[in-house]
XYZ file of C-alpha atoms in Angstrom:
677
model
C -108.859 -56.354 -5.823
C -105.493 -57.905 -6.222
C -103.916 -54.544 -7.036
C -105.534 -52.891 -4.066
C -104.369 -55.660 -1.730
C -100.769 -55.284 -3.022
C -100.761 -51.564 -2.499
C -102.117 -51.964 1.011
C -99.427 -54.501 1.824
C -96.652 -52.192 0.664
C -98.027 -49.310 2.758
C -98.036 -51.517 5.846
C -94.417 -52.429 5.229
C -93.414 -48.792 4.904
C -95.304 -47.890 8.065
C -93.709 -50.734 9.954
C -90.227 -49.533 8.731
C -90.655 -45.958 10.041
C -91.899 -46.881 13.447
C -89.698 -44.911 15.992
C -87.643 -46.757 18.627
C -87.462 -44.207 21.426
C -85.195 -46.247 23.641
C -82.687 -46.758 20.880
C -82.712 -43.100 19.912
C -82.204 -42.051 23.506
C -79.246 -44.373 23.862
C -77.757 -43.069 20.629
C -78.204 -39.478 21.753
C -76.545 -40.187 25.078
C -73.562 -41.736 23.291
C -73.195 -38.829 20.926
C -73.573 -36.288 23.703
C -70.917 -38.029 25.760
C -68.567 -38.062 22.791
C -69.191 -34.378 22.066
C -68.750 -33.484 25.710
C -65.484 -35.408 25.785
C -64.297 -33.556 22.683
C -65.199 -30.220 24.267
C -63.430 -31.163 27.480
C -60.334 -32.227 25.565
C -60.365 -29.013 23.547
C -60.729 -26.950 26.684
C -57.960 -28.979 28.328
C -55.680 -28.430 25.355
C -56.480 -24.729 25.384
C -55.821 -24.576 29.113
C -52.525 -26.422 28.640
C -51.559 -24.031 25.872
C -52.412 -21.044 28.057
C -50.426 -22.630 30.886
C -47.451 -23.003 28.570
C -47.731 -19.409 27.376
C -48.364 -17.871 30.772
C -46.192 -20.072 32.974
C -43.676 -22.210 31.142
C -42.775 -19.644 28.443
C -43.378 -16.587 30.568
C -39.716 -15.591 30.740
C -39.185 -15.903 27.013
C -42.287 -13.936 26.023
C -41.688 -11.352 28.706
C -38.229 -10.855 27.256
C -39.673 -10.544 23.754
C -42.198 -8.041 24.987
C -39.496 -6.111 26.757
C -37.366 -6.173 23.633
C -40.248 -4.763 21.631
C -40.677 -2.009 24.176
C -37.030 -1.429 25.100
C -34.282 -1.225 22.520
C -30.554 -1.127 23.109
C -28.778 1.697 21.328
C -25.009 1.047 21.151
C -22.677 3.822 22.277
C -19.308 3.803 20.545
C -16.481 4.954 22.828
C -14.031 7.676 21.951
C -10.855 6.249 20.458
C -7.759 6.760 22.540
C -5.501 9.682 21.687
C -1.866 9.417 20.626
C 0.774 11.881 21.831
C 4.456 12.433 21.153
C 7.011 12.459 23.987
C 6.342 16.154 24.719
C 2.572 15.742 24.941
C 1.708 17.030 21.474
C -1.316 15.334 19.911
C -0.496 13.161 16.910
C -3.948 11.550 16.552
C -7.145 13.038 17.969
C -10.926 12.913 17.497
C -13.238 15.526 15.969
C -17.082 15.550 15.968
C -18.969 14.412 12.866
C -22.222 12.707 11.790
C -22.772 9.357 10.136
C -25.850 7.684 8.649
C -26.727 4.343 10.291
C -29.355 1.837 9.146
C -30.925 -0.978 11.186
C -31.894 -3.485 8.425
C -34.554 -5.227 10.532
C -36.479 -1.961 10.894
C -35.791 -0.408 7.508
C -37.921 -2.660 5.262
C -36.897 -2.908 1.606
C -33.223 -2.024 1.694
C -32.824 -1.415 -2.043
C -35.787 0.951 -2.124
C -34.526 2.676 0.999
C -31.055 3.275 -0.464
C -32.537 4.553 -3.717
C -34.749 6.991 -1.822
C -31.957 8.166 0.481
C -29.727 8.806 -2.534
C -32.048 11.663 -3.496
C -31.333 13.398 -0.180
C -27.768 12.384 0.623
C -25.024 11.715 -1.908
C -24.175 8.025 -1.725
C -21.157 6.860 -3.680
C -21.156 3.338 -5.183
C -18.349 2.480 -2.753
C -20.571 3.498 0.193
C -23.429 1.291 -0.991
C -21.188 -1.681 -1.754
C -19.473 -1.440 1.635
C -22.852 -1.150 3.373
C -24.211 -4.248 1.628
C -21.087 -6.269 2.387
C -21.220 -5.324 6.059
C -24.932 -5.961 6.607
C -24.665 -9.448 5.094
C -22.358 -10.504 7.912
C -24.108 -8.496 10.645
C -27.266 -9.375 12.569
C -30.252 -7.499 11.226
C -31.060 -5.741 14.502
C -27.610 -4.125 14.685
C -26.990 -0.750 13.007
C -24.796 -0.664 9.912
C -23.161 2.528 8.667
C -24.277 3.613 5.227
C -22.195 6.767 4.972
C -19.678 8.581 7.145
C -19.048 12.317 7.464
C -22.460 13.763 6.597
C -22.123 17.506 6.090
C -24.448 20.061 7.705
C -26.549 20.674 4.589
C -27.204 16.970 4.051
C -27.968 16.502 7.745
C -30.570 19.290 7.564
C -32.239 17.777 4.485
C -32.436 14.372 6.129
C -33.860 15.817 9.358
C -36.870 17.219 7.437
C -37.765 13.778 6.026
C -36.592 11.715 8.957
C -40.080 10.337 9.651
C -40.150 8.682 6.237
C -37.239 6.387 7.048
C -37.780 3.999 9.960
C -34.594 2.330 11.107
C -32.391 5.140 9.771
C -30.589 7.420 12.198
C -28.211 10.357 11.929
C -25.675 9.472 14.595
C -23.131 11.913 16.047
C -19.691 10.413 16.516
C -16.014 11.275 16.773
C -13.879 10.726 13.713
C -10.112 10.430 13.589
C -7.848 13.318 12.605
C -4.071 13.427 12.212
C -2.928 17.019 12.793
C 0.608 16.435 11.489
C -0.600 14.890 8.246
C 2.068 13.044 6.301
C 4.819 13.657 8.867
C 3.774 10.555 10.837
C 2.063 8.595 8.075
C 4.145 5.425 8.462
C 4.401 5.609 12.254
C 0.855 6.385 13.400
C -0.736 4.708 10.409
C -4.461 5.272 10.024
C -7.913 3.964 10.874
C -10.323 2.904 8.174
C -13.949 1.857 7.956
C -14.839 -1.520 9.401
C -15.324 -3.977 6.554
C -16.473 -7.560 6.100
C -13.026 -8.959 6.772
C -12.725 -6.995 10.032
C -16.035 -8.371 11.297
C -15.090 -11.929 10.361
C -11.726 -11.553 12.084
C -12.712 -9.585 15.178
C -16.291 -10.777 15.691
C -19.748 -9.185 15.458
C -19.003 -6.859 18.357
C -16.836 -4.895 15.937
C -19.860 -4.004 13.796
C -20.870 -1.221 16.185
C -17.523 0.457 15.558
C -17.331 2.535 12.425
C -13.517 2.417 12.248
C -10.669 0.126 13.148
C -6.895 0.396 12.931
C -5.480 -0.518 9.544
C -1.755 0.213 9.805
C 0.991 1.558 12.066
C 0.371 2.228 15.748
C -3.369 2.407 15.052
C -3.341 -1.227 13.972
C -0.843 -2.661 16.461
C -2.620 -1.156 19.481
C -6.161 -1.276 18.079
C -7.525 -3.343 20.977
C -6.339 -0.745 23.494
C -7.232 2.324 21.454
C -10.814 1.465 20.507
C -12.181 0.864 24.023
C -15.403 -1.043 24.827
C -18.935 -0.538 23.456
C -21.622 0.836 25.820
C -25.423 0.690 25.523
C -28.383 2.964 26.256
C -31.800 1.398 26.910
C -34.488 3.278 24.952
C -38.241 2.801 25.680
C -40.511 2.947 22.623
C -44.263 2.802 22.003
C -46.109 0.386 19.692
C -45.186 2.547 16.716
C -41.525 2.376 17.568
C -41.256 6.000 18.638
C -38.882 6.796 21.445
C -40.576 7.569 24.753
C -37.551 7.921 26.979
C -34.354 6.437 28.326
C -34.404 3.696 30.961
C -30.690 3.726 31.704
C -27.331 3.162 30.116
C -24.161 1.178 30.375
C -21.474 3.761 29.599
C -18.917 3.073 26.914
C -15.328 2.676 28.039
C -13.011 5.061 26.167
C -9.893 3.703 24.542
C -6.539 4.057 26.231
C -4.292 6.996 25.372
C -0.786 6.250 24.154
C 2.358 8.325 24.553
C 5.022 7.688 21.958
C 8.745 8.062 22.450
C 8.991 9.987 19.180
C 9.781 13.698 19.249
C 7.799 15.617 16.616
C 10.661 18.104 16.209
C 13.253 15.433 15.486
C 10.777 13.695 13.190
C 10.281 16.903 11.242
C 14.027 17.562 11.141
C 14.589 14.108 9.632
C 11.914 14.721 7.001
C 13.379 18.113 6.071
C 16.928 16.745 5.999
C 16.086 14.376 3.134
C 14.823 17.174 0.914
C 13.700 15.609 -2.354
C 15.592 12.366 -1.734
C 13.927 9.010 -1.210
C 14.887 6.860 1.733
C 14.417 6.186 5.417
C 15.912 6.972 8.792
C 15.529 5.647 12.331
C 16.819 7.299 15.511
C 16.872 5.381 18.813
C 17.786 6.265 22.369
C 20.394 3.561 23.101
C 19.752 3.854 26.849
C 16.130 2.721 26.585
C 15.418 1.462 23.064
C 12.904 4.285 22.545
C 12.461 5.350 18.928
C 13.046 9.103 18.683
C 12.293 9.504 14.988
C 11.284 7.219 12.143
C 10.737 8.486 8.607
C 10.112 6.692 5.345
C 10.064 8.918 2.290
C 8.055 9.560 0.256
C 5.171 9.328 2.677
C 1.404 9.858 2.609
C -1.318 11.730 4.487
C -3.287 9.248 6.643
C -6.267 11.644 6.790
C -7.093 10.552 3.242
C -7.893 7.023 4.415
C -10.051 7.672 7.481
C -13.428 7.800 5.746
C -12.493 5.988 2.566
C -9.886 7.143 0.079
C -11.033 8.099 -3.393
C -10.083 5.960 -6.377
C -8.119 8.869 -7.807
C -5.947 9.334 -4.739
C -5.419 5.625 -4.264
C -4.452 5.114 -7.896
C -2.000 7.999 -7.585
C -0.292 6.234 -4.692
C -0.247 2.861 -6.431
C 1.151 4.261 -9.683
C 3.957 6.165 -7.952
C 7.229 4.222 -8.559
C 8.598 5.602 -5.267
C 5.890 3.647 -3.372
C 4.787 6.207 -0.765
C 2.606 3.631 1.036
C 5.600 1.334 1.631
C 7.234 1.610 5.058
C 10.905 1.146 4.255
C 11.966 0.925 7.882
C 10.152 -2.283 8.743
C 8.944 -3.778 5.461
C 11.887 -3.102 3.204
C 15.480 -4.189 3.252
C 18.696 -3.147 1.554
C 22.217 -4.455 1.304
C 23.823 -2.791 4.361
C 27.205 -2.276 2.719
C 30.095 -1.135 4.872
C 27.847 -0.190 7.793
C 28.312 -3.798 8.931
C 32.080 -3.414 9.345
C 32.061 -2.336 13.009
C 29.980 -5.392 13.884
C 32.074 -7.788 11.808
C 35.181 -6.359 13.488
C 33.592 -7.076 16.865
C 32.848 -10.623 15.720
C 36.480 -11.094 14.723
C 37.700 -9.822 18.084
C 35.187 -11.745 20.215
C 35.790 -14.977 18.269
C 39.524 -14.747 18.941
C 40.423 -14.708 15.252
C 41.807 -11.182 15.555
C 43.315 -8.938 18.175
C 42.911 -5.159 18.080
C 46.491 -4.720 16.835
C 46.589 -7.509 14.227
C 47.347 -5.974 10.812
C 46.429 -6.912 7.269
C 48.158 -5.455 4.191
C 45.770 -3.699 1.802
C 47.232 -3.337 -1.691
C 44.039 -2.305 -3.440
C 42.968 -5.771 -4.567
C 42.409 -9.094 -2.811
C 42.520 -12.512 -4.461
C 41.314 -15.865 -3.221
C 44.080 -18.424 -3.692
C 43.562 -20.252 -6.971
C 41.174 -17.685 -8.437
C 41.874 -15.106 -11.129
C 39.183 -12.694 -10.089
C 40.264 -9.891 -7.774
C 38.130 -8.156 -5.155
C 38.684 -4.420 -5.038
C 39.342 -2.417 -1.932
C 37.523 0.803 -1.099
C 40.637 2.745 -2.093
C 42.151 2.047 -5.481
C 45.796 2.139 -4.336
C 45.190 0.256 -1.108
C 45.374 1.374 2.511
C 48.634 -0.274 3.530
C 48.925 -2.071 6.838
C 45.559 -1.980 8.594
C 44.466 -2.856 12.129
C 40.952 -3.049 13.545
C 40.508 0.681 14.208
C 41.805 1.721 10.802
C 39.705 -0.948 9.088
C 36.561 0.682 10.481
C 37.581 4.334 10.131
C 38.975 4.070 6.604
C 36.577 1.291 5.517
C 39.268 -1.148 4.366
C 37.641 -3.998 2.477
C 40.729 -6.225 2.453
C 40.634 -6.533 6.248
C 37.127 -8.015 6.048
C 37.817 -10.219 3.034
C 40.545 -11.962 4.950
C 38.616 -12.058 8.226
C 35.499 -13.599 6.672
C 37.476 -16.394 5.026
C 39.193 -17.178 8.326
C 35.868 -17.065 10.139
C 33.821 -19.113 7.679
C 30.209 -18.507 6.818
C 28.856 -20.584 9.734
C 30.562 -18.571 12.447
C 29.921 -15.387 10.461
C 26.175 -16.080 10.521
C 26.302 -17.020 14.196
C 27.667 -13.644 15.209
C 25.590 -11.567 12.804
C 22.392 -13.229 14.018
C 23.503 -12.367 17.575
C 23.641 -8.739 16.419
C 19.968 -8.848 15.376
C 20.114 -9.612 11.641
C 17.941 -12.182 9.902
C 15.049 -11.733 12.380
C 12.514 -8.990 13.228
C 13.485 -6.583 15.986
C 10.085 -6.921 17.678
C 9.109 -3.256 17.336
C 5.452 -2.466 18.022
C 4.476 -2.193 14.357
C 2.690 -4.919 12.413
C 4.256 -6.794 9.513
C 7.942 -6.278 10.285
C 10.266 -8.388 8.136
C 13.476 -10.050 9.261
C 15.518 -9.310 6.143
C 18.026 -11.825 4.780
C 21.104 -13.085 6.569
C 23.160 -14.793 3.817
C 23.795 -18.492 4.355
C 24.319 -21.642 2.277
C 20.826 -22.797 3.268
C 19.246 -19.558 2.083
C 21.080 -19.760 -1.237
C 20.096 -23.400 -1.705
C 16.453 -22.521 -1.183
C 16.207 -19.163 -2.968
C 19.085 -18.910 -5.459
C 19.806 -22.508 -6.386
C 20.488 -21.638 -10.019
C 23.554 -19.671 -8.942
C 25.250 -22.834 -7.755
C 26.471 -23.894 -4.313
C 27.927 -21.563 -1.718
C 31.316 -20.280 -2.905
C 34.130 -18.587 -0.968
C 33.346 -15.499 -3.044
C 29.862 -15.421 -1.506
C 31.456 -15.246 1.928
C 33.785 -12.449 0.832
C 31.096 -10.177 -0.573
C 28.903 -10.885 2.461
C 31.682 -9.456 4.655
C 31.224 -6.013 3.093
C 27.427 -6.096 3.243
C 26.835 -7.036 -0.387
C 25.538 -10.124 -2.158
C 22.382 -11.714 -0.758
C 22.150 -9.358 2.216
C 18.909 -7.599 3.149
C 18.807 -5.533 6.334
C 16.138 -3.067 7.394
C 17.107 0.416 8.599
C 15.520 -0.548 11.920
C 17.900 -3.499 12.310
C 20.847 -1.234 11.550
C 19.670 1.308 14.110
C 19.142 -1.385 16.748
C 22.631 -2.866 16.322
C 24.185 0.608 16.310
C 22.356 1.437 19.537
C 23.776 -1.757 21.057
C 27.324 -0.611 20.233
C 26.540 2.751 21.817
C 25.095 1.116 24.950
C 28.186 -0.931 25.875
C 26.948 -3.995 24.046
C 23.399 -4.078 25.447
C 20.808 -4.636 22.720
C 17.296 -3.404 23.541
C 14.003 -3.893 21.794
C 13.132 -0.800 19.752
C 9.691 0.490 20.683
C 7.429 3.424 19.872
C 4.925 3.430 22.755
C 6.527 4.390 26.045
C 3.436 4.860 28.264
C -0.354 4.466 28.310
C -3.262 5.692 30.429
C -6.849 4.504 30.653
C -8.415 7.976 30.904
C -7.347 11.619 30.704
C -7.456 12.021 34.481
C -5.490 8.833 35.153
C -1.703 8.702 35.534
C 0.547 7.525 32.752
C 1.820 3.978 33.209
C 5.103 3.042 31.589
C 4.929 0.135 29.150
C 7.223 -2.598 30.351
C 9.911 -3.717 27.929
C 11.886 -6.975 27.831
C 15.329 -6.868 29.442
C 18.293 -6.088 27.181
C 20.663 -8.797 26.034
C 24.410 -8.541 25.644
C 26.103 -8.874 22.258
C 29.646 -8.839 23.683
C 31.286 -9.692 26.973
C 34.432 -7.687 26.311
C 34.395 -3.961 27.191
C 37.880 -3.718 25.679
C 36.678 -4.953 22.302
C 33.697 -2.608 22.362
C 36.051 0.272 23.126
C 38.082 -0.612 20.011
C 34.922 -0.514 17.901
C 33.959 2.886 19.323
C 37.422 4.263 18.612
C 37.215 3.027 15.035
C 33.808 4.634 14.535
C 35.034 7.932 15.983
C 37.930 7.753 13.521
C 35.349 7.462 10.700
C 34.098 10.975 11.466
C 37.005 12.707 13.164
C 40.074 10.770 11.991
C 42.530 11.818 9.244
C 41.414 9.105 6.821
C 37.810 8.800 8.011
C 35.156 8.405 5.344
C 32.679 10.775 7.060
C 34.972 13.669 7.952
C 32.598 16.062 6.180
C 30.059 15.955 9.027
C 32.615 16.685 11.738
C 33.013 20.279 10.592
C 31.554 22.614 13.203
C 30.189 19.808 15.367
C 30.331 20.793 19.073
C 30.026 17.142 20.061
C 31.877 13.944 19.179
C 30.257 11.620 16.635
C 30.931 7.921 16.148
C 29.754 6.581 12.819
C 30.229 4.439 9.744
C 29.398 5.114 6.117
C 28.208 2.558 3.620
C 27.497 2.269 -0.095
C 25.337 -0.583 -1.362
C 25.779 -1.226 -5.053
C 22.763 -1.715 -7.275
C 24.911 -2.113 -10.417
C 28.209 -3.954 -10.030
C 31.464 -2.925 -11.638
C 32.245 -3.878 -15.215
C 35.315 -6.025 -15.237
C 37.971 -4.172 -13.280
C 36.360 -0.775 -13.817
C 34.209 0.695 -11.068
C 30.982 2.414 -12.054
C 30.474 6.004 -10.956
C 26.942 6.025 -9.496
C 26.468 9.673 -10.436
C 26.586 8.660 -14.105
C 23.670 6.225 -13.685
C 19.905 6.790 -13.739
C 18.469 7.406 -10.277
C 16.930 3.938 -9.910
C 20.296 2.287 -10.684
C 22.432 4.439 -8.414
C 24.001 2.984 -5.314
C 22.203 3.245 -2.004
C 23.934 5.535 0.463
C 23.999 4.549 4.136
C 25.224 5.906 7.440
C 25.042 4.631 10.994
C 26.258 6.470 14.068
C 25.658 7.723 17.576
C 26.401 10.816 19.633
C 27.786 12.209 21.818
C 30.370 9.474 21.382
C 31.497 9.576 25.012
C 27.939 9.372 26.435
C 25.479 8.480 23.661
C 21.837 9.559 23.854
C 20.940 8.901 20.217
C 21.833 6.206 17.684
C 20.848 6.579 14.067
C 20.656 4.736 10.749
C 20.057 6.534 7.443
C 19.437 4.927 4.037
C 19.155 7.032 0.880
C 17.952 5.291 -2.261
C 19.913 6.384 -5.298
C 22.058 8.541 -3.042
C 25.401 7.453 -4.476
C 27.821 7.491 -1.556
C 27.159 7.327 2.162
C 29.727 9.974 3.036
C 28.336 12.649 0.729
C 24.602 11.945 1.006
C 23.546 9.898 4.022
C 26.035 11.252 6.575
C 24.966 14.942 6.179
C 21.341 13.902 6.702
C 22.332 12.124 9.898
C 24.214 15.211 11.112
C 21.074 17.343 10.772
C 19.046 14.831 12.763
C 21.718 14.693 15.473
C 21.761 18.496 15.671
C 17.983 18.580 16.088
C 18.106 16.145 19.015
C 21.254 17.336 20.762
C 21.188 21.071 20.027
C 17.540 21.802 19.222
C 18.712 23.117 15.845
C 16.193 22.599 13.051
C 17.400 22.347 9.444
C 16.174 24.875 6.936
C 13.611 23.346 4.563
C 14.170 23.485 0.824
C 11.612 26.029 -0.512
C 10.930 23.865 -3.574
C 10.225 20.806 -1.469
C 8.078 22.811 0.942
C 6.067 24.237 -1.945
C 5.494 20.776 -3.400
C 4.351 19.373 -0.045
C 2.149 22.409 0.554
C 0.408 21.795 -2.755
C -0.143 18.125 -1.932
C -1.192 18.563 1.697
C -1.623 22.174 2.857
C -2.954 21.471 6.335
C -0.206 19.040 7.304
C 2.536 21.466 6.373
C 0.966 24.368 8.215
C 0.875 22.297 11.376
C 4.318 20.830 10.813
C 5.842 24.244 10.260
C 4.510 25.481 13.555
C 5.193 22.301 15.484
C 8.775 23.181 16.360
C 8.255 26.560 17.991
C 9.293 25.333 21.421
C 12.525 23.897 20.062
C 13.235 26.983 18.007
C 12.943 29.000 21.176
C 16.086 27.357 22.439
C 15.060 24.229 24.326
C 17.225 21.307 23.198
C 14.961 18.503 22.095
C 17.142 15.864 23.661
C 16.896 17.365 27.133
C 13.132 17.577 27.520
C 11.066 15.718 30.064
C 9.061 12.744 28.769
C 5.738 14.555 28.973
C 4.804 18.203 29.057
C 2.410 19.035 31.917
C -0.523 21.296 31.315
C -1.101 20.262 27.718
C -4.668 21.059 26.737
C -6.683 17.913 26.206
C -8.311 17.573 22.773
C -11.745 16.068 22.248
C -12.060 12.480 23.363
């Protein structure tokens, strides 16, 4: 009984525990329902807010993204401006070609893509390396050139498999060509492929351009020549296929440039050097326009346009004559006796000399208290010498004495006035200023040679010692003497136009500055320089033979190896690299100059026998339209190195050969057929 009662009691307890409380359950349900409903309302509110943000607040942004997915901008590269000579002959033009562009954002795995493309199109390691360098600094949605100048066979192979390569396009473009080849290598310069450094320097907008100016005129006027990028809006479907064009912003072509250089005179200067190494600059003293500028040996800029091969580049770098080096603006030589007309002018303008003051030349000059003698240009001396004779016969003693009386400070003051020790400002990049000797320069650069001595002043007076002058500086100062003392900025670009149907606009130049206020003193200098060529004791009489016009000039010889003791060294007995540099400056016609010239021949020996005859040929080409006969051996060598350039160069002078003097032509020839833009 007790067990039964206990079991019954436990059952009652369990039943009492599970008795339902309806009111409590209803209240609990209502609470939970309210909480769930609140959660649903909050979720719906959040979703509505999110939709409001997407549809209203961010509408502009997402609409733009949608538009960008549907409409793509395809950059249009403008045609690079053309470059002409003064007669309207094309020196740099554009020819059609194809290039392979890749948009990294659309191309997927770049390494796999390049490997696959290499089976269709030959890709050199240089092409791949340049592509990778460029794309790393370019936004992924912009096209990057993988290879330039795709030939027709490769283009056809790629077209068959084009669908396999999203983001890869075969793009038609205009590539640069230089019809005259190496004749204008150092003047025009060349364009090269845009690289990482170009993009970092010029900005990402440069990435759409395949080329940019690297040297010469192409580099100096790159901003004007390359124009402005345009864009075409392309509509695509969801697969990225092109549906059509929605419009375009046209590219703005680069400006055309007209140079002052005459291709005939340029070719005459190149031929006149033959196999010799050196440089020459011809300037119109009335305007400062450069008529010719050669630096030999030279190079063919066409080799650099789409990337020069390692073989060709190594050939240039290993050549001891340095064909890539522009001697006219980057070099510098001791000017020798070509400075004597200017130093004479300094002596006259400073009041230290009069035109008729005479100095006795005995063949050797000694500084008081010194044993060493300084030789004159003539072993037995020149006798009593005035200003005109000092220039014409190149009498060193006259300048030894004058420089000591003047002192190095005043000497430097006048020579800097004549344009030495500073760049001329020509429109070519990287021009050097040379070296104008001074105690400060020696203290800084040649301290081991001791302080400034009177002997340093003496040798400076004949253009030796620490001197470095560029041929361009010599031509500029010579042009100033020819232009009644007015020194003008040498320049290559005379006019520009913004399109082929627009008029040419002259490029404004800075006003000239005067280097002398005395017409009488300038007349003395001119008479002395005329005596150099046409006088009885003139050092350049050889070039006066048969000349139908009057020439004013001055020869110079810059020593590379000094004399031994009191014995002069015959440069013809030395190896070529140790021979003296031969120089000549001059202008013609002497009574009304239209051309001033400076010629430097490396290893030429003497100015009178080497540099002066070269100058005469250049003067004949400008004044008479007479072209020199090329050396067959030199022509054959150039033909082997660059056949196309020589074919063009040989035919470039037909108008001059027909009898039209080059110096009397109009600045531009009307009716010249326009090349491709």
